[in-house]
């Protein structure tokens, strides 16, 4: 029950993973920076570009989408796509 | 000679259809979610004494199309669109308009989203590379200002070197300047360079430049989180989003049933049963001699009796209540939130959460719902959504008839019918996802702001949809009832029914006269239900009949739409599957229902 509640809040993610991780592994509410250029034109249009700050706002149930805030807007992306986006909590080294 | 065209292009959900309606005086559909426009819409516009055709193009984020609707936008820009466009529900008034879309447009109005300026400028830059005169409309500046931000329009014009008109389309602000500006733009030669200053640059450099322009012209006063944004955020989180979703859907169901029943009971039924129908029957009896013609008008299936009563007192009240509720949901921006909440569950059916929009539209009418599936990104997703809409989603007319048929006898049976519909929907979806080849759905959806719906827009949209129901729903229903009346009065119906007797009486355990709705249901979904109201059926028989009608053949209009959107093989396949499912589940329900009743007694 406690685990489910933590999962709903995204607290089950381990904090140490927040260094050089994918968006799928990021913690709820922590601002991160996108570290590389994605190739999908739709994602680029939504602001998923190198150097942009992104914050996870919600995690969907049943392995549902990750809702992110980027450039002041909310975008939901599936976890498979989120796995392809590399982020860093303290900014990119590039 | 065909008129020259002007395109209206922009990202989805930026207000293009509202601008189109203002400039052409048409009533194209618009809502607060991505993909409202899935086909192009044409209207006439006078610019400097010359008539042009304005084309409202499906929204696209970039010129690298990611779905069928966006591909239409790109094709129109290149002047390689198909000559005649489809007759959809998007804007029925112009469905027959001839337009030459195989020509390069004379000018383009690019609608920029003030809230998403970077991507709007990137799209503008891609469009300008085509060397067509362009004007830009900077829309939704009111929403930007509410967030404490502003854009220096003069500076923007200076940077991109084309006219920019700031606007708030829903309030009609700034739109009067568009025609005026178009007059000079259509006479101009194209700029000869893109808005980022010309020269060949890479895509990365283009993004870098739009980011730079945006940072230079945009300023933020102070950030202020508003109440509606907080509620919008809450609605996409599992907690409290899911309980809120159940509450909202429950309220919508109660509203549709309650308000529909009230309208029927206190307004439409007294009006038709006590005033209109008796008056018409009296007049018919006075002027038409006894015989077949009079019977066709006022007999068992009389055109002046059932032909008015069924479409206007049984179905119409629920059409009104459903579309009021649906319009409020679609205009507030709640539907994309629902799509995100249900995405994980929908993935199990091989679908993205955004399929909820065609599904909900299907509870209104299957035709626009199947067309709305164009905004989905793969053929597999479109085919699954279309099959499920045809199989297990009752249209508003059919739902209204079901509510009336069952609601007054047993609310439990009514809920059970909709529960079976939902179970079959999920089961069939999971099966189809397994057997139809294709990639797993991906979800990349922008969630619009949660906005309070505007009263005047709700009234206008509900009025348009009521008109559409009368023209495309009630009138065809009256025609079928007239045919049924002739077939019934001449005894042909009894003859045909005798062929269906074994199926109806033995397998489905219904009285032989239940063959009539099965015959009529081929033409209109609700006519599978409505004639059962007149029969003296037991509760189990009502349940069986309702379940059969739920899964029985989709109406002729839906079959025609599937043929047009896919091909005749898909339409035939869906037809066979729906008939077999209806009779299979109907027979099982009849047996289990009777067994249950026997045990209880």
PDB file of C-alpha atoms in Angstrom, chain A residues 8 37 40-46 49 52 57-65 67 71-78 80-81, chain B residues 61-62 64 66 70 115-116 118-119 147 203-204 207 211 233 236-238 242 340-341 343-345 348 442-447:
ATOM      1  CA  UNK A   8       1.727   7.352  -7.469  1.00  0.00           C
ATOM      2  CA  UNK A  37      19.010  16.764 -29.590  1.00  0.00           C
ATOM      3  CA  UNK A  40      11.491  13.332 -33.605  1.00  0.00           C
ATOM      4  CA  UNK A  41      10.159  16.539 -35.265  1.00  0.00           C
ATOM      5  CA  UNK A  42       7.033  16.512 -33.103  1.00  0.00           C
ATOM      6  CA  UNK A  43       9.064  16.346 -29.887  1.00  0.00           C
ATOM      7  CA  UNK A  44      11.269  19.162 -31.142  1.00  0.00           C
ATOM      8  CA  UNK A  45       8.154  21.276 -31.787  1.00  0.00           C
ATOM      9  CA  UNK A  46       6.974  20.618 -28.257  1.00  0.00           C
ATOM     10  CA  UNK A  49      15.539  20.307 -27.515  1.00  0.00           C
ATOM     11  CA  UNK A  52      15.635  23.030 -22.354  1.00  0.00           C
ATOM     12  CA  UNK A  57       4.405  16.715 -13.279  1.00  0.00           C
ATOM     13  CA  UNK A  58       2.618  13.349 -13.245  1.00  0.00           C
ATOM     14  CA  UNK A  59       3.064   9.644 -13.999  1.00  0.00           C
ATOM     15  CA  UNK A  60       0.184   7.831 -15.689  1.00  0.00           C
ATOM     16  CA  UNK A  61      -1.330   4.677 -14.212  1.00  0.00           C
ATOM     17  CA  UNK A  62      -0.848   1.231 -15.848  1.00  0.00           C
ATOM     18  CA  UNK A  63       2.521   2.289 -17.227  1.00  0.00           C
ATOM     19  CA  UNK A  64       0.782   5.313 -18.737  1.00  0.00           C
ATOM     20  CA  UNK A  65       2.464   8.441 -20.061  1.00  0.00           C
ATOM     21  CA  UNK A  67       3.372  14.324 -18.087  1.00  0.00           C
ATOM     22  CA  UNK A  71       8.594  25.820 -21.839  1.00  0.00           C
ATOM     23  CA  UNK A  72       5.544  26.540 -19.670  1.00  0.00           C
ATOM     24  CA  UNK A  73       3.401  23.812 -21.294  1.00  0.00           C
ATOM     25  CA  UNK A  74       2.301  20.331 -20.340  1.00  0.00           C
ATOM     26  CA  UNK A  75       3.149  17.501 -22.716  1.00  0.00           C
ATOM     27  CA  UNK A  76       2.395  13.805 -22.156  1.00  0.00           C
ATOM     28  CA  UNK A  77       4.835  11.297 -23.654  1.00  0.00           C
ATOM     29  CA  UNK A  78       4.890   7.532 -23.452  1.00  0.00           C
ATOM     30  CA  UNK A  80       9.273   4.222 -24.478  1.00  0.00           C
ATOM     31  CA  UNK A  81       9.841   7.676 -25.961  1.00  0.00           C
TER      32      UNK A  81
ATOM     33  CA  UNK B  61       3.205  21.504 -35.876  1.00  0.00           C
ATOM     34  CA  UNK B  62       5.763  21.107 -38.647  1.00  0.00           C
ATOM     35  CA  UNK B  64       7.095  16.877 -41.527  1.00  0.00           C
ATOM     36  CA  UNK B  66       3.122  12.786 -38.394  1.00  0.00           C
ATOM     37  CA  UNK B  70      -1.211  16.839 -41.053  1.00  0.00           C
ATOM     38  CA  UNK B 115       1.752  30.848 -26.033  1.00  0.00           C
ATOM     39  CA  UNK B 116       4.048  28.657 -28.148  1.00  0.00           C
ATOM     40  CA  UNK B 118       9.082  29.208 -30.821  1.00  0.00           C
ATOM     41  CA  UNK B 119       7.412  26.361 -32.641  1.00  0.00           C
ATOM     42  CA  UNK B 147       0.193  34.342 -17.422  1.00  0.00           C
ATOM     43  CA  UNK B 203      17.364  22.682 -38.722  1.00  0.00           C
ATOM     44  CA  UNK B 204      19.327  23.017 -35.494  1.00  0.00           C
ATOM     45  CA  UNK B 207      15.623  26.270 -33.868  1.00  0.00           C
ATOM     46  CA  UNK B 211      14.681  30.621 -29.623  1.00  0.00           C
ATOM     47  CA  UNK B 233      -2.838  20.126 -13.207  1.00  0.00           C
ATOM     48  CA  UNK B 236      -3.898  14.873 -15.109  1.00  0.00           C
ATOM     49  CA  UNK B 237      -2.505  13.278 -11.970  1.00  0.00           C
ATOM     50  CA  UNK B 238      -3.774   9.791 -11.003  1.00  0.00           C
ATOM     51  CA  UNK B 242      -9.039   9.357 -11.523  1.00  0.00           C
ATOM     52  CA  UNK B 340      -3.739  11.225 -20.663  1.00  0.00           C
ATOM     53  CA  UNK B 341      -5.373   9.581 -17.634  1.00  0.00           C
ATOM     54  CA  UNK B 343      -3.557   6.284 -21.909  1.00  0.00           C
ATOM     55  CA  UNK B 344      -2.026   3.381 -19.974  1.00  0.00           C
ATOM     56  CA  UNK B 345      -5.326   1.470 -20.033  1.00  0.00           C
ATOM     57  CA  UNK B 348      -3.580  -2.506 -23.575  1.00  0.00           C
ATOM     58  CA  UNK B 442       3.270   6.062 -29.062  1.00  0.00           C
ATOM     59  CA  UNK B 443       1.907   9.015 -27.142  1.00  0.00           C
ATOM     60  CA  UNK B 444       3.157  12.551 -27.652  1.00  0.00           C
ATOM     61  CA  UNK B 445       0.294  14.867 -26.752  1.00  0.00           C
ATOM     62  CA  UNK B 446       0.189  18.476 -25.707  1.00  0.00           C
ATOM     63  CA  UNK B 447      -2.314  19.243 -22.965  1.00  0.00           C
TER      64      UNK B 447
END
